[in-house]
């Protein structure tokens, strides 16, 4: 279910390292928990974000939820598809539903994130 | 509050069985959804949905002064309600604020049945009992725990229900009811009412028989597209139909006139609680007015968000949502009367930014066959 090459946050974001870039999204657990996603707010390209800082907002029918940056750096790309098709986040959260690409300023921060085994355990604990 | 401390309706076991996602709704453990809020919303508009609304309260009022009590306690005119007819009314406090909004069923010559909001059961019961002090010939009983209520809503509702009863459902007109209707062998009261903007019925039965009736309805209705539905789509459905929700569009400090319920306030019927302050407000003008908003900019207005005019706060959102049938972001909001005209440009403050919105007509959605 959860890709082994991703790194995960406790707040249910994922990061996929591509060289000095990190592609970022929310996890399947997050989208299931939120339900039908109807609105996504993303940062401007060029914005600097810090690890743990809110970089965007995802809204379902009932809930408004911040998304937190898994790594620090500059936002170099945002997924424009989500503006018109926010439901992509429900349909393919780990793929087409990616949200931003961040050029990492401190790749050592990846060490603060969970690997897939730790994340799956984290989800199990939260579900109870 | 832990889930185990929540009140449960007689259908709690059914909700678990059908995979409902249970949430705390004003102290009740109820399903917010079974599949997805949006899918359930569409299903009710095009086929049918079954809702557990057993959390709603019921007051039984009878006696030779039952009508006198209701005429005094409620703003709408109950003197013209026939036996088996149903009427909507606000109930006000002495300041003209809304204590609750409710449905009155006339079940007999001197017998009425009030369906009230779950969050207001104790408040309403105490209030009506207090007012009943002036009407010794009216007896008020809180029967909320003795009644279960299911809402069958959507265009296929009549076809589904008619599979389970011999009663002539087409004879039950909008805002009328039939008593002693046998549905799948269960004695029920059935009214053609609802809170979704679609045709449908509300079905009252004993708590003991409700779980079986729920299952039978879903089994029989399956072919006609009947789904179990949760609170989530109940809210989006009523919101599109611009049906007010107590606690959002009205409360103890909001008058029915402000909430757009003026047609349910009958000043010419004689004295009633709130009449003087409401007349005064009618004379001097409304403090605020409920309007529909359509977002022009990107964003979803949510309950409590400020409404701005030229950057200044002039009102607030009471309900805001993505509207699945209309595929728009809409809101109900209180604004000053001079900004209530259709077409007026306003903003809703979303995360510190003013996002464009304009005043539009309500209801947002109206079904075609009506």
Short mmCIF file of C-alpha atoms in Angstrom, two decimals:
data_model
loop_
_atom_site.label_atom_id
_atom_site.label_comp_id
_atom_site.label_asym_id
_atom_site.label_seq_id
_atom_site.Cartn_x
_atom_site.Cartn_y
_atom_site.Cartn_z
CA UNK A 1 0.00 0.00 0.00
CA UNK A 2 2.64 2.54 1.07
CA UNK A 3 5.65 2.83 -1.28
CA UNK A 4 8.85 1.63 0.35
CA UNK A 5 10.96 4.37 -1.23
CA UNK A 6 8.91 7.22 0.34
CA UNK A 7 9.61 8.91 3.65
CA UNK A 8 6.66 9.85 5.87
CA UNK A 9 5.63 12.40 8.49
CA UNK A 10 3.52 11.85 11.58
CA UNK A 11 1.02 14.30 10.07
CA UNK A 12 0.53 11.98 7.06
CA UNK A 13 2.56 13.63 4.31
CA UNK A 14 4.98 11.69 2.13
CA UNK A 15 8.22 12.75 0.46
CA UNK A 16 9.81 11.01 -2.50
CA UNK A 17 13.44 11.95 -3.00
CA UNK A 18 14.45 12.71 -6.61
CA UNK A 19 18.09 13.89 -6.41
CA UNK A 20 18.08 17.18 -4.49
CA UNK A 21 14.32 17.44 -4.99
CA UNK A 22 11.53 16.01 -2.89
CA UNK A 23 8.10 15.35 -4.38
CA UNK A 24 5.49 15.79 -1.65
CA UNK A 25 1.90 14.70 -1.12
CA UNK A 26 -0.52 13.38 1.48
CA UNK A 27 -0.82 9.70 2.25
CA UNK A 28 -3.62 7.29 1.54
CA UNK A 29 -4.40 7.27 5.27
CA UNK A 30 -4.86 11.05 5.15
CA UNK A 31 -7.16 11.04 2.12
CA UNK A 32 -9.27 8.22 3.53
CA UNK A 33 -9.58 10.02 6.79
CA UNK A 34 -10.57 13.30 5.13
CA UNK A 35 -13.11 11.81 2.74
CA UNK A 36 -14.12 13.52 -0.52
CA UNK A 37 -11.56 16.25 -1.18
CA UNK A 38 -13.16 19.28 -2.80
CA UNK A 39 -10.51 22.00 -2.55
CA UNK A 40 -6.72 22.21 -2.52
CA UNK A 41 -4.71 25.35 -1.82
CA UNK A 42 -1.06 25.22 -2.84
CA UNK A 43 1.83 27.67 -2.35
CA UNK A 44 3.34 29.80 -5.10
CA UNK A 45 6.37 28.48 -6.88
CA UNK A 46 9.41 30.10 -5.27
CA UNK A 47 8.11 30.04 -1.74
CA UNK A 48 10.53 28.94 0.97
CA UNK A 49 9.14 26.41 3.41
CA UNK A 50 10.56 24.97 6.60
CA UNK A 51 10.24 21.38 7.72
CA UNK A 52 7.02 21.05 9.72
CA UNK A 53 5.57 24.32 8.42
CA UNK A 54 2.15 24.41 6.73
CA UNK A 55 2.60 24.72 2.97
CA UNK A 56 -0.95 24.07 1.78
CA UNK A 57 -4.52 23.30 2.71
CA UNK A 58 -6.71 20.38 1.77
CA UNK A 59 -10.46 20.64 2.29
CA UNK A 60 -12.95 17.81 2.25
CA UNK A 61 -16.72 18.27 2.40
CA UNK A 62 -16.56 18.45 6.19
CA UNK A 63 -13.00 19.34 7.16
CA UNK A 64 -10.23 21.87 6.56
CA UNK A 65 -6.75 20.43 7.02
CA UNK A 66 -3.26 21.93 6.83
CA UNK A 67 -0.46 20.08 5.06
CA UNK A 68 3.01 20.27 6.60
CA UNK A 69 6.28 20.32 4.69
CA UNK A 70 8.30 17.11 5.23
CA UNK A 71 11.50 18.97 4.34
CA UNK A 72 12.78 22.56 4.17
CA UNK A 73 13.54 24.27 0.89
CA UNK A 74 12.12 26.13 -2.07
CA UNK A 75 8.90 25.14 -3.80
CA UNK A 76 9.93 24.63 -7.43
CA UNK A 77 6.79 23.04 -8.83
CA UNK A 78 3.12 22.71 -7.83
CA UNK A 79 0.54 20.29 -9.20
CA UNK A 80 -1.82 22.52 -11.15
CA UNK A 81 -4.18 19.63 -11.88
CA UNK A 82 -5.43 19.72 -8.30
CA UNK A 83 -7.09 23.13 -8.72
CA UNK A 84 -9.68 21.69 -11.11
CA UNK A 85 -9.55 18.05 -10.02
CA UNK A 86 -9.06 17.99 -6.25
CA UNK A 87 -10.53 14.48 -6.23
CA UNK A 88 -7.22 13.30 -7.72
CA UNK A 89 -5.98 13.35 -4.12
CA UNK A 90 -8.55 10.69 -3.24
CA UNK A 91 -7.99 8.62 -6.35
CA UNK A 92 -4.20 8.50 -6.48
CA UNK A 93 -2.66 10.12 -3.39
CA UNK A 94 0.80 8.60 -3.89
CA UNK A 95 0.99 9.28 -7.63
CA UNK A 96 -1.03 11.75 -9.72
CA UNK A 97 -2.14 13.44 -6.52
CA UNK A 98 1.32 14.79 -5.64
CA UNK A 99 1.11 18.37 -4.39
CA UNK A 100 4.48 20.15 -4.62
CA UNK A 101 8.13 19.59 -5.43
CA UNK A 102 10.60 21.10 -2.97
CA UNK A 103 14.31 21.75 -3.68
CA UNK A 104 15.76 20.57 -0.39
CA UNK A 105 17.99 23.03 1.48
CA UNK A 106 19.01 20.44 4.08
CA UNK A 107 18.70 16.83 2.91
CA UNK A 108 19.89 15.68 6.34
CA UNK A 109 16.36 16.50 7.54
CA UNK A 110 15.18 13.33 5.79
CA UNK A 111 16.54 11.56 8.84
CA UNK A 112 13.66 13.04 10.86
CA UNK A 113 11.10 11.23 8.71
CA UNK A 114 9.73 7.72 9.08
CA UNK A 115 10.38 4.80 6.81
CA UNK A 116 7.45 2.76 5.55
CA UNK A 117 7.48 0.25 8.41
CA UNK A 118 7.48 2.97 11.06
CA UNK A 119 4.73 4.84 9.22
CA UNK A 120 2.45 1.83 8.89
CA UNK A 121 2.86 1.23 12.62
CA UNK A 122 2.07 4.90 13.26
CA UNK A 123 -1.18 4.61 11.23
CA UNK A 124 -2.22 1.51 13.11
CA UNK A 125 -1.70 3.27 16.43
CA UNK A 126 -3.69 6.31 15.31
CA UNK A 127 -6.58 4.22 14.09
CA UNK A 128 -7.10 2.88 17.62
CA UNK B 1 -16.04 12.74 25.19
CA UNK B 2 -15.20 9.14 24.43
CA UNK B 3 -17.39 7.37 21.89
CA UNK B 4 -18.59 4.95 24.57
CA UNK B 5 -20.21 7.83 26.50
CA UNK B 6 -22.27 8.99 23.53
CA UNK B 7 -25.99 8.42 23.30
CA UNK B 8 -26.95 5.75 20.82
CA UNK B 9 -30.06 5.54 18.69
CA UNK B 10 -31.89 2.21 18.33
CA UNK B 11 -30.16 1.88 14.95
CA UNK B 12 -26.58 2.04 16.24
CA UNK B 13 -26.04 -1.66 15.61
CA UNK B 14 -27.33 -1.31 12.05
CA UNK B 15 -24.86 1.50 11.38
CA UNK B 16 -21.94 -0.64 12.46
CA UNK B 17 -23.22 -3.52 10.35
CA UNK B 18 -23.50 -1.33 7.24
CA UNK B 19 -20.03 0.17 7.75
CA UNK B 20 -21.03 3.65 8.89
CA UNK B 21 -18.26 5.95 10.06
CA UNK B 22 -19.48 6.97 13.50
CA UNK B 23 -18.96 10.49 14.83
CA UNK B 24 -20.07 12.54 17.83
CA UNK B 25 -23.03 14.62 16.69
CA UNK B 26 -24.23 16.82 19.56
CA UNK B 27 -23.62 13.96 21.97
CA UNK B 28 -25.06 11.26 19.71
CA UNK B 29 -23.09 8.46 18.06
CA UNK B 30 -24.28 8.70 14.46
CA UNK B 31 -22.83 7.81 11.05
CA UNK B 32 -21.39 10.74 9.08
CA UNK B 33 -21.14 8.53 5.98
CA UNK B 34 -21.33 4.93 4.79
CA UNK B 35 -19.50 5.27 1.45
CA UNK B 36 -18.66 8.87 0.56
CA UNK B 37 -20.57 12.04 1.38
CA UNK B 38 -20.62 13.17 -2.24
CA UNK B 39 -21.71 9.78 -3.63
CA UNK B 40 -24.46 9.55 -1.04
CA UNK B 41 -25.55 13.09 -1.86
CA UNK B 42 -25.91 12.24 -5.57
CA UNK B 43 -27.67 8.99 -4.74
CA UNK B 44 -30.40 10.80 -2.80
CA UNK B 45 -30.91 13.31 -5.64
CA UNK B 46 -31.19 10.60 -8.30
CA UNK B 47 -32.54 7.55 -6.43
CA UNK B 48 -33.01 7.32 -2.67
CA UNK B 49 -31.28 7.38 0.69
CA UNK B 50 -32.22 6.11 4.14
CA UNK B 51 -31.27 8.22 7.17
CA UNK B 52 -31.42 7.52 10.88
CA UNK B 53 -32.94 10.63 12.44
CA UNK B 54 -33.91 8.96 15.70
CA UNK B 55 -31.86 11.54 17.59
CA UNK B 56 -34.66 14.03 16.88
CA UNK B 57 -36.91 14.74 19.86
CA UNK B 58 -40.68 14.46 20.08
CA UNK B 59 -43.16 16.18 22.36
CA UNK B 60 -46.71 14.92 22.71
CA UNK B 61 -49.23 17.64 23.50
CA UNK B 62 -52.87 16.92 24.15
CA UNK B 63 -55.94 18.25 25.85
CA UNK B 64 -58.66 20.82 25.24
CA UNK B 65 -56.10 23.65 25.45
CA UNK B 66 -53.42 21.97 23.32
CA UNK B 67 -54.17 24.26 20.39
CA UNK B 68 -54.22 27.35 22.63
CA UNK B 69 -50.79 26.44 23.98
CA UNK B 70 -49.36 25.94 20.48
CA UNK B 71 -50.89 29.17 19.20
CA UNK B 72 -49.15 30.97 22.06
CA UNK B 73 -45.81 29.12 21.91
CA UNK B 74 -45.31 29.09 18.12
CA UNK B 75 -45.14 31.87 15.54
CA UNK B 76 -47.01 30.03 12.78
CA UNK B 77 -50.79 29.66 12.77
CA UNK B 78 -51.87 26.24 14.02
CA UNK B 79 -55.61 26.97 13.96
CA UNK B 80 -55.80 26.01 10.30
CA UNK B 81 -53.94 22.70 10.63
CA UNK B 82 -56.25 19.76 9.89
CA UNK B 83 -55.99 16.34 11.50
CA UNK B 84 -53.10 14.50 9.78
CA UNK B 85 -51.64 17.72 8.48
CA UNK B 86 -48.08 18.81 9.28
CA UNK B 87 -46.86 22.39 9.72
CA UNK B 88 -43.44 23.94 10.17
CA UNK B 89 -42.93 26.67 12.74
CA UNK B 90 -40.27 28.56 14.63
CA UNK B 91 -40.72 28.76 18.40
CA UNK B 92 -39.48 32.00 19.95
CA UNK B 93 -38.38 33.33 23.32
CA UNK B 94 -39.73 36.59 24.72
CA UNK B 95 -37.02 38.54 22.87
CA UNK B 96 -38.09 37.12 19.53
CA UNK B 97 -35.02 34.86 19.29
CA UNK B 98 -35.55 31.33 18.03
CA UNK B 99 -35.71 28.64 20.74
CA UNK B 100 -36.11 25.96 18.07
CA UNK B 101 -37.69 25.28 14.71
CA UNK B 102 -39.97 22.28 14.55
CA UNK B 103 -42.71 20.34 12.82
CA UNK B 104 -46.19 20.11 14.30
CA UNK B 105 -48.25 17.03 13.46
CA UNK B 106 -51.93 17.19 14.30
CA UNK B 107 -52.82 13.62 15.24
CA UNK B 108 -56.33 14.18 16.59
CA UNK B 109 -58.91 16.75 17.55
CA UNK B 110 -56.91 17.80 20.66
CA UNK B 111 -53.70 15.93 20.01
CA UNK B 112 -50.46 17.27 18.56
CA UNK B 113 -46.99 15.82 18.10
CA UNK B 114 -43.94 18.08 17.83
CA UNK B 115 -40.72 16.96 16.18
CA UNK B 116 -37.83 19.00 17.57
CA UNK B 117 -34.06 19.21 17.11
CA UNK B 118 -31.93 16.71 19.03
CA UNK B 119 -29.72 19.36 20.61
CA UNK B 120 -32.75 21.25 21.95
CA UNK B 121 -34.85 18.50 23.51
CA UNK B 122 -34.42 19.50 27.16
CA UNK B 123 -34.56 23.23 26.38
CA UNK B 124 -37.74 22.90 24.33
CA UNK B 125 -39.46 20.60 26.79
CA UNK B 126 -38.74 22.97 29.69
CA UNK B 127 -39.82 25.97 27.66
CA UNK B 128 -43.11 24.47 26.49
CA UNK B 129 -43.86 23.20 30.00
CA UNK B 130 -43.22 26.69 31.38
CA UNK B 131 -45.57 28.24 28.82
CA UNK B 132 -48.12 25.51 29.50
CA UNK B 133 -48.49 26.94 33.02
CA UNK B 134 -51.01 29.34 31.46
CA UNK B 135 -52.92 26.48 29.82
CA UNK B 136 -53.94 23.91 32.44
CA UNK B 137 -55.96 22.07 29.81
CA UNK B 138 -52.83 21.11 27.85
CA UNK B 139 -50.65 18.19 28.85
CA UNK B 140 -47.05 18.09 27.57
CA UNK B 141 -45.04 14.91 27.50
CA UNK B 142 -41.48 14.35 26.27
CA UNK B 143 -41.73 11.09 24.30
CA UNK B 144 -38.31 11.35 22.61
CA UNK B 145 -37.08 8.01 23.97
CA UNK B 146 -40.21 6.18 22.85
CA UNK B 147 -39.95 7.10 19.19
CA UNK B 148 -37.52 6.12 16.44
CA UNK B 149 -37.46 8.07 13.20
CA UNK B 150 -36.19 7.07 9.76
CA UNK B 151 -36.06 9.41 6.78
CA UNK B 152 -36.50 7.86 3.34
CA UNK B 153 -35.57 10.56 0.83
CA UNK B 154 -35.19 10.83 -2.92
CA UNK B 155 -37.28 10.44 -6.08
CA UNK B 156 -37.64 6.67 -5.68
CA UNK B 157 -38.95 6.89 -2.12
CA UNK B 158 -42.61 6.29 -2.93
CA UNK B 159 -41.84 3.33 -5.17
CA UNK B 160 -39.65 1.78 -2.48
CA UNK B 161 -42.06 2.31 0.39
CA UNK B 162 -45.04 1.09 -1.62
CA UNK B 163 -43.34 -2.33 -1.88
CA UNK B 164 -43.68 -2.65 1.87
CA UNK B 165 -47.12 -1.30 2.58
CA UNK B 166 -50.67 -1.56 1.36
CA UNK B 167 -51.35 2.06 2.24
CA UNK B 168 -51.97 4.41 -0.67
CA UNK B 169 -48.85 6.56 -0.40
CA UNK B 170 -49.79 8.79 -3.31
CA UNK B 171 -52.69 9.98 -1.14
CA UNK B 172 -50.22 11.40 1.39
CA UNK B 173 -49.55 14.87 0.07
CA UNK B 174 -46.58 17.10 0.91
CA UNK B 175 -46.72 18.05 4.60
CA UNK B 176 -49.43 15.54 5.46
CA UNK B 177 -49.15 12.28 7.37
CA UNK B 178 -50.91 8.96 7.79
CA UNK B 179 -51.15 7.20 11.15
CA UNK B 180 -51.32 3.47 11.75
CA UNK B 181 -49.63 2.60 8.49
CA UNK B 182 -48.23 -0.90 8.41
CA UNK B 183 -44.77 -0.94 6.81
CA UNK B 184 -43.19 -4.41 6.58
CA UNK B 185 -45.49 -5.48 9.38
CA UNK B 186 -44.43 -2.60 11.65
CA UNK B 187 -46.96 -0.05 12.80
CA UNK B 188 -45.73 3.38 11.74
CA UNK B 189 -46.68 6.96 11.27
CA UNK B 190 -45.59 8.14 7.84
CA UNK B 191 -45.36 11.75 6.72
CA UNK B 192 -44.42 13.23 3.38
CA UNK B 193 -41.74 15.52 4.77
CA UNK B 194 -37.98 15.75 4.74
CA UNK B 195 -34.83 17.77 4.96
CA UNK B 196 -33.14 17.16 1.63
CA UNK B 197 -35.08 19.10 -0.99
CA UNK B 198 -36.30 15.83 -2.52
CA UNK B 199 -39.59 13.97 -2.32
CA UNK B 200 -39.63 11.50 0.52
CA UNK B 201 -41.09 10.28 3.76
CA UNK B 202 -40.31 10.39 7.42
CA UNK B 203 -41.27 7.21 9.22
CA UNK B 204 -41.90 7.02 12.96
CA UNK B 205 -42.02 3.72 14.81
CA UNK B 206 -41.15 2.15 18.15
CA UNK B 207 -37.44 1.92 19.01
CA UNK B 208 -37.73 -1.87 19.32
CA UNK B 209 -38.97 -2.29 15.75
CA UNK B 210 -36.70 0.26 14.09
CA UNK B 211 -33.67 -2.02 13.46
CA UNK B 212 -35.75 -4.60 11.60
CA UNK B 213 -37.55 -1.92 9.60
CA UNK B 214 -34.20 -0.35 8.62
CA UNK B 215 -32.87 -3.66 7.31
CA UNK B 216 -36.07 -4.52 5.44
CA UNK B 217 -36.21 -1.11 3.78
CA UNK B 218 -32.61 -1.41 2.58
CA UNK B 219 -33.15 -4.95 1.29
CA UNK B 220 -36.37 -4.05 -0.55
CA UNK B 221 -35.00 -0.73 -1.75
CA UNK B 222 -31.71 -2.06 -3.06
CA UNK B 223 -33.04 -2.64 -6.58
CA UNK B 224 -34.31 0.92 -6.71
CA UNK B 225 -30.98 2.37 -5.61
CA UNK B 226 -31.65 2.87 -1.93
CA UNK B 227 -28.48 3.47 0.08
CA UNK B 228 -27.94 4.02 3.78
CA UNK B 229 -26.84 7.63 4.15
CA UNK B 230 -25.12 9.62 6.85
CA UNK B 231 -25.20 13.05 8.46
CA UNK B 232 -22.64 14.38 5.99
CA UNK B 233 -24.89 14.32 2.95
CA UNK B 234 -27.91 15.18 5.05
CA UNK B 235 -26.20 18.51 5.67
CA UNK B 236 -25.10 19.13 2.07
CA UNK B 237 -28.58 18.20 0.79
CA UNK B 238 -30.44 20.50 3.17
CA UNK B 239 -27.85 23.21 2.50
CA UNK B 240 -28.43 23.15 -1.27
CA UNK B 241 -32.16 23.40 -0.62
CA UNK B 242 -31.33 26.32 1.75
CA UNK B 243 -33.26 24.69 4.57
CA UNK B 244 -32.08 26.30 7.80
CA UNK B 245 -30.27 24.35 10.52
CA UNK B 246 -30.83 25.31 14.13
CA UNK B 247 -27.61 26.56 15.74
CA UNK B 248 -26.28 27.82 12.40
CA UNK B 249 -28.92 29.82 10.53
CA UNK B 250 -30.81 30.59 13.74
CA UNK B 251 -30.36 30.56 17.49
CA UNK B 252 -31.70 32.15 20.67
CA UNK B 253 -30.37 35.54 19.57
CA UNK B 254 -31.56 35.44 15.96
CA UNK B 255 -35.16 36.17 15.03
CA UNK B 256 -37.14 34.21 12.42
CA UNK B 257 -37.45 37.42 10.39
CA UNK B 258 -33.67 37.69 10.18
CA UNK B 259 -33.37 34.01 9.27
CA UNK B 260 -35.72 34.48 6.30
CA UNK B 261 -38.59 32.66 8.03
CA UNK B 262 -40.98 35.61 8.01
CA UNK B 263 -43.65 33.66 6.18
CA UNK B 264 -43.90 31.37 9.21
CA UNK B 265 -44.64 34.31 11.53
CA UNK B 266 -48.37 35.14 11.57
CA UNK B 267 -48.83 38.46 13.33
CA UNK B 268 -52.59 38.45 12.72
CA UNK B 269 -53.32 35.21 14.56
CA UNK B 270 -53.40 36.77 18.06
CA UNK B 271 -50.84 36.93 20.83
CA UNK B 272 -47.78 34.67 20.79
CA UNK B 273 -44.40 34.61 22.46
CA UNK B 274 -42.09 37.05 20.71
CA UNK B 275 -44.83 38.93 18.88
CA UNK B 276 -43.97 42.39 20.27
CA UNK B 277 -40.21 42.34 19.61
CA UNK B 278 -40.79 40.83 16.17
CA UNK B 279 -43.36 43.52 15.29
CA UNK B 280 -40.89 46.12 16.50
CA UNK B 281 -38.15 44.66 14.33
CA UNK B 282 -40.49 44.60 11.37
CA UNK B 283 -41.22 48.31 11.93
CA UNK B 284 -37.65 49.46 12.50
CA UNK B 285 -35.93 47.14 10.05
CA UNK B 286 -33.88 43.96 10.33
CA UNK B 287 -30.53 44.01 12.11
CA UNK B 288 -29.21 41.34 9.76
CA UNK B 289 -30.50 39.26 6.90
CA UNK B 290 -29.75 35.73 5.75
CA UNK B 291 -28.56 35.56 2.15
CA UNK B 292 -27.09 33.04 -0.25
CA UNK B 293 -23.52 33.57 -1.45
CA UNK B 294 -21.71 32.08 -4.39
CA UNK B 295 -17.94 32.15 -4.22
CA UNK B 296 -16.48 34.02 -7.17
CA UNK B 297 -12.87 33.57 -6.06
CA UNK B 298 -11.25 30.26 -5.13
CA UNK B 299 -12.13 29.01 -1.69
CA UNK B 300 -14.80 27.44 0.46
CA UNK B 301 -16.61 29.57 3.02
CA UNK B 302 -17.11 27.78 6.34
CA UNK B 303 -19.33 28.36 9.36
CA UNK B 304 -18.18 31.44 11.28
CA UNK B 305 -15.94 32.94 8.58
CA UNK B 306 -16.30 36.75 8.41
CA UNK B 307 -18.10 38.36 5.47
CA UNK B 308 -16.42 41.56 4.29
CA UNK B 309 -17.43 44.57 2.24
CA UNK B 310 -14.46 46.60 0.98
CA UNK B 311 -12.24 44.89 3.53
CA UNK B 312 -14.47 45.62 6.52
CA UNK B 313 -16.35 42.94 8.46
CA UNK B 314 -20.08 43.25 7.84
CA UNK B 315 -21.38 39.76 8.57
CA UNK B 316 -20.60 36.08 8.99
CA UNK B 317 -21.10 32.75 7.30
CA UNK B 318 -23.64 30.40 8.94
CA UNK B 319 -23.09 27.40 6.63
CA UNK B 320 -20.67 27.06 3.75
CA UNK B 321 -19.80 24.08 1.61
CA UNK B 322 -19.01 22.66 -1.73
CA UNK B 323 -22.45 21.97 -3.22
CA UNK B 324 -22.22 18.61 -5.02
CA UNK B 325 -25.33 18.88 -7.24
CA UNK B 326 -24.54 22.42 -8.36
CA UNK B 327 -20.75 21.89 -8.41
CA UNK B 328 -20.18 25.29 -6.81
CA UNK B 329 -18.85 26.65 -3.56
CA UNK B 330 -21.80 28.28 -1.81
CA UNK B 331 -22.68 29.74 1.56
CA UNK B 332 -25.50 31.04 3.68
CA UNK B 333 -24.52 34.20 5.56
CA UNK B 334 -25.86 37.03 7.65
CA UNK B 335 -25.23 40.49 6.18
CA UNK B 336 -26.73 43.94 6.77
CA UNK B 337 -30.06 44.30 4.89
CA UNK B 338 -28.62 46.99 2.61
CA UNK B 339 -26.08 44.45 1.33
CA UNK B 340 -28.61 41.65 0.84
CA UNK B 341 -29.64 42.40 -2.72
CA UNK B 342 -28.95 39.70 -5.31
CA UNK B 343 -25.80 40.56 -7.23
CA UNK B 344 -24.11 42.47 -4.40
CA UNK B 345 -20.36 41.92 -4.41
CA UNK B 346 -18.85 40.86 -1.07
CA UNK B 347 -15.85 38.91 0.19
CA UNK B 348 -15.49 36.02 2.56
CA UNK B 349 -12.38 36.05 4.75
CA UNK B 350 -10.64 32.71 4.27
CA UNK B 351 -7.36 32.21 6.15
CA UNK B 352 -6.80 35.94 6.41
CA UNK B 353 -7.61 36.78 2.79
CA UNK B 354 -10.75 38.31 1.32
CA UNK B 355 -12.09 35.99 -1.37
CA UNK B 356 -14.73 37.34 -3.77
CA UNK B 357 -18.37 36.27 -3.39
CA UNK B 358 -21.69 37.56 -4.61
CA UNK B 359 -25.21 37.45 -3.26
CA UNK B 360 -27.38 34.92 -5.13
CA UNK B 361 -30.98 33.73 -4.85
CA UNK B 362 -31.98 30.92 -2.50
CA UNK B 363 -32.77 28.08 -2.51
CA UNK B 364 -29.64 27.17 -4.44
CA UNK B 365 -31.33 23.96 -5.58
CA UNK B 366 -34.98 23.23 -6.30
CA UNK B 367 -36.16 19.88 -7.63
CA UNK B 368 -37.86 19.99 -11.00
CA UNK B 369 -41.14 18.18 -10.40
CA UNK B 370 -42.28 20.58 -7.70
#
